[in-house]
Coordinates of N, CA and C in Angstrom, one line a residue:
M1456 N 0.9 -1.2 0.0 CA 0.0 0.0 0.0 C 0.9 1.2 0.0
S1457 N 0.6 2.2 -0.8 CA 1.5 3.4 -0.9 C 1.2 4.3 0.3
R1458 N 2.1 5.3 0.5 CA 2.0 6.2 1.6 C 0.7 7.0 1.5
T1459 N 0.4 7.5 0.3 CA -0.8 8.3 0.1 C -2.1 7.5 0.4
T1460 N -2.1 6.2 0.0 CA -3.2 5.4 0.2 C -3.4 5.1 1.7
K1461 N -2.2 4.9 2.4 CA -2.2 4.7 3.9 C -2.7 5.9 4.6
A1462 N -2.2 7.1 4.1 CA -2.6 8.3 4.8 C -4.1 8.6 4.6
A1463 N -4.6 8.3 3.4 CA -6.0 8.5 3.1 C -6.9 7.6 4.0
S1464 N -6.4 6.3 4.1 CA -7.1 5.3 4.8 C -7.1 5.7 6.3
A1465 N -6.0 6.2 6.8 CA -5.9 6.5 8.2 C -6.8 7.7 8.5
A1466 N -6.8 8.7 7.6 CA -7.6 9.9 7.8 C -9.1 9.5 7.8
S1467 N -9.5 8.6 6.9 CA -10.8 8.1 6.8 C -11.2 7.4 8.1
F1468 N -10.3 6.5 8.6 CA -10.5 5.8 9.9 C -10.7 6.8 11.0
L1469 N -9.9 7.8 11.2 CA -10.0 8.7 12.3 C -11.3 9.5 12.2
Q1470 N -11.6 9.9 10.9 CA -12.9 10.7 10.7 C -14.1 9.8 11.2
N1471 N -14.1 8.5 10.8 CA -15.2 7.7 11.2 C -15.2 7.5 12.8
M1472 N -14.1 7.4 13.4 CA -14.0 7.2 14.8 C -14.6 8.4 15.6
K1473 N -14.5 9.6 15.0 CA -15.0 10.8 15.6 C -16.5 10.9 15.5
R1474 N -17.1 10.2 14.6 CA -18.6 10.2 14.5 C -19.3 9.7 15.7
G1475 N -20.5 10.1 15.9 CA -21.2 9.6 17.1 C -21.6 8.2 16.8
A1476 N -22.0 7.5 17.9 CA -22.4 6.1 17.8 C -23.6 5.9 16.9
D1477 N -24.5 6.9 16.8 CA -25.7 6.8 16.0 C -25.5 6.9 14.5
A1478 N -24.4 7.5 14.1 CA -24.2 7.9 12.7 C -24.0 6.6 11.9
A1479 N -24.5 6.6 10.7 CA -24.4 5.5 9.8 C -22.9 5.5 9.3
V1480 N -22.3 4.3 9.3 CA -20.9 4.2 8.8 C -21.0 3.5 7.4
P1481 N -20.5 4.2 6.4 CA -20.5 3.6 5.1 C -19.5 2.4 5.1
A1482 N -19.7 1.5 4.2 CA -18.8 0.3 4.0 C -17.4 0.8 3.5
A1483 N -16.4 0.2 4.0 CA -15.0 0.6 3.6 C -14.8 0.2 2.1
V1484 N -14.1 1.1 1.4 CA -13.7 0.8 0.0 C -12.3 0.4 0.0
E1485 N -12.0 -0.8 -0.4 CA -10.6 -1.3 -0.5 C -10.2 -1.5 -1.9
P1486 N -8.9 -1.4 -2.2 CA -8.4 -1.7 -3.5 C -8.8 -3.2 -3.8
E1487 N -9.0 -3.4 -5.1 CA -9.5 -4.7 -5.5 C -8.5 -5.8 -5.2
S1488 N -7.2 -5.5 -5.3 CA -6.2 -6.6 -5.1 C -6.2 -7.0 -3.6
S1489 N -6.3 -6.1 -2.7 CA -6.3 -6.5 -1.3 C -7.6 -7.3 -0.9
T1490 N -8.7 -6.9 -1.5 CA -10.0 -7.6 -1.3 C -9.9 -9.1 -1.7
T1491 N -9.3 -9.3 -2.9 CA -9.2 -10.7 -3.4 C -8.2 -11.5 -2.6
A1492 N -7.2 -10.8 -2.1 CA -6.1 -11.5 -1.3 C -6.7 -12.0 0.0
K1493 N -7.5 -11.1 0.7 CA -8.1 -11.4 2.0 C -9.1 -12.5 1.8
S1494 N -10.0 -12.4 0.8 CA -11.0 -13.5 0.7 C -10.4 -14.8 0.3
A1495 N -9.3 -14.8 -0.3 CA -8.7 -16.1 -0.7 C -8.0 -16.7 0.5
S1496 N -7.5 -15.9 1.5 CA -6.8 -16.5 2.7 C -7.8 -16.9 3.7
R1497 N -9.0 -16.5 3.7 CA -10.0 -16.9 4.7 C -10.9 -18.0 4.2
P1498 N -11.2 -18.9 5.1 CA -12.2 -20.0 4.7 C -13.6 -19.4 4.5
K1499 N -14.4 -19.9 3.7 CA -15.8 -19.5 3.5 C -16.6 -19.7 4.8
A1500 N -17.4 -18.7 5.2 CA -18.2 -18.9 6.4 C -19.3 -19.9 6.1
T1501 N -19.6 -20.7 7.1 CA -20.6 -21.8 6.9 C -22.0 -21.3 7.4
G1502 N -22.1 -20.1 7.9 CA -23.3 -19.6 8.4 C -23.3 -19.5 9.9
R1503 N -24.4 -19.1 10.4 CA -24.5 -18.9 11.9 C -25.2 -20.0 12.6
A1504 N -25.7 -21.0 11.9 CA -26.4 -22.1 12.5 C -25.5 -22.8 13.6
G1505 N -26.1 -22.9 14.8 CA -25.4 -23.6 15.9 C -24.5 -22.7 16.6
L1506 N -24.4 -21.4 16.2 CA -23.5 -20.5 16.9 C -24.3 -19.6 17.9
K1507 N -23.6 -19.1 18.9 CA -24.2 -18.2 19.9 C -23.6 -16.8 19.8
H1508 N -24.4 -15.8 19.7 CA -23.9 -14.4 19.7 C -23.6 -13.9 21.1
I1509 N -22.4 -13.3 21.2 CA -22.0 -12.7 22.5 C -21.7 -11.2 22.1
G1510 N -22.3 -10.3 22.8 CA -22.0 -8.9 22.5 C -21.7 -8.1 23.7
G1511 N -21.4 -6.8 23.6 CA -21.1 -6.0 24.7 C -21.2 -4.5 24.3
Y1512 N -21.2 -3.6 25.3 CA -21.1 -2.2 25.1 C -19.8 -1.7 25.6
F1513 N -19.1 -1.0 24.8 CA -17.7 -0.6 25.1 C -17.5 0.9 25.0
S1514 N -16.5 1.5 25.7 CA -16.2 2.9 25.6 C -15.5 3.1 24.2
P1515 N -15.5 4.4 23.8 CA -14.8 4.7 22.5 C -13.4 4.3 22.5
E1516 N -12.7 4.3 23.6 CA -11.3 3.9 23.7 C -11.1 2.4 23.4
T1517 N -12.0 1.6 23.9 CA -12.0 0.2 23.7 C -12.4 -0.1 22.2
V1518 N -13.3 0.6 21.7 CA -13.7 0.4 20.3 C -12.6 0.7 19.4
E1519 N -11.8 1.7 19.7 CA -10.7 2.1 18.9 C -9.6 1.0 19.0
R1520 N -9.4 0.5 20.2 CA -8.4 -0.6 20.3 C -8.8 -1.8 19.5
V1521 N -10.1 -2.2 19.5 CA -10.6 -3.3 18.7 C -10.4 -3.0 17.2
A1522 N -10.6 -1.8 16.8 CA -10.5 -1.5 15.4 C -9.0 -1.6 15.0
V1523 N -8.1 -1.2 15.8 CA -6.7 -1.2 15.5 C -6.2 -2.7 15.5
L1524 N -6.6 -3.5 16.4 CA -6.3 -4.9 16.5 C -6.8 -5.7 15.3
R1525 N -8.1 -5.3 14.9 CA -8.7 -6.0 13.7 C -7.9 -5.7 12.5
A1526 N -7.4 -4.4 12.3 CA -6.6 -4.1 11.2 C -5.2 -4.7 11.2
R1527 N -4.6 -4.7 12.3 CA -3.2 -5.2 12.4 C -3.2 -6.8 12.3
L1528 N -4.2 -7.4 12.8 CA -4.2 -8.9 12.8 C -5.0 -9.5 11.6
D1529 N -5.7 -8.6 10.9 CA -6.5 -9.0 9.8 C -7.6 -10.1 10.2
L1530 N -8.3 -9.7 11.3 CA -9.3 -10.6 11.8 C -10.7 -9.9 11.8
D1531 N -11.8 -10.6 11.8 CA -13.1 -10.0 12.0 C -13.3 -10.0 13.5
N1532 N -14.5 -9.4 13.9 CA -14.8 -9.3 15.4 C -14.8 -10.6 16.0
S1533 N -15.5 -11.6 15.4 CA -15.6 -12.9 16.0 C -14.3 -13.6 16.2
E1534 N -13.4 -13.5 15.2 CA -12.1 -14.1 15.3 C -11.3 -13.4 16.4
L1535 N -11.4 -12.1 16.5 CA -10.6 -11.4 17.5 C -11.1 -11.7 18.9
I1536 N -12.4 -11.8 19.1 CA -12.9 -12.2 20.4 C -12.5 -13.6 20.8
K1537 N -12.6 -14.5 19.8 CA -12.2 -15.9 20.1 C -10.7 -16.0 20.5
L1538 N -9.9 -15.3 19.8 CA -8.5 -15.2 20.1 C -8.2 -14.7 21.5
A1539 N -8.9 -13.6 21.9 CA -8.8 -13.1 23.2 C -9.3 -14.0 24.3
I1540 N -10.4 -14.7 24.1 CA -10.9 -15.6 25.0 C -10.0 -16.8 25.2
D1541 N -9.5 -17.4 24.0 CA -8.6 -18.5 24.1 C -7.3 -18.2 24.9
E1542 N -6.8 -17.0 24.7 CA -5.6 -16.6 25.4 C -5.8 -16.4 26.9
L1543 N -7.0 -15.8 27.2 CA -7.3 -15.6 28.6 C -7.6 -17.0 29.3
Y1544 N -8.3 -17.8 28.6 CA -8.6 -19.2 29.1 C -7.3 -20.0 29.4
S1545 N -6.3 -19.9 28.5 CA -5.0 -20.6 28.6 C -4.3 -20.0 29.9
R1546 N -4.3 -18.7 30.1 CA -3.6 -18.1 31.2 C -4.3 -18.6 32.5
E1547 N -5.6 -18.6 32.6 CA -6.3 -19.0 33.8 C -6.1 -20.5 34.0
K1548 N -6.0 -21.3 33.0 CA -5.8 -22.7 33.1 C -4.4 -23.0 33.7
A1549 N -3.4 -22.2 33.2 CA -2.0 -22.3 33.7 C -1.9 -21.9 35.2
K1550 N -2.6 -20.8 35.6 CA -2.6 -20.4 37.0 C -3.2 -21.5 37.9
R1551 N -4.3 -22.1 37.5 CA -4.8 -23.2 38.3 C -3.9 -24.4 38.4
A1552 N -3.2 -24.7 37.3 CA -2.2 -25.8 37.3 C -1.1 -25.6 38.3
F1553 N -0.7 -24.3 38.4 CA 0.4 -24.0 39.3 C -0.1 -23.4 40.6
N1554 N -1.4 -23.5 40.9 CA -2.0 -23.0 42.2 C -1.7 -21.5 42.5
D1555 N -1.7 -20.7 41.5 CA -1.5 -19.2 41.6 C -2.7 -18.5 42.0

């Protein structure tokens, strides 16, 4: 990604973060090459059958952290939450094993 594209993308991200929670957020426009690369690397979703939705209400600071992590790790919200839960569960399991 070129510097001007990154700068434009960063400016757009910051502008959207400043909007109120009620404002409609337009879908992000990505270059065609990055869209095809992302879709090829991810397995196709099998749908929501048998899955349970878990949600929450977060402060703007936490929402910003989630957005940054999603971008850096190239994960969607569900994948990011699963990763965080798995890591927390592993830590807690290790604490119990060592009686901490």
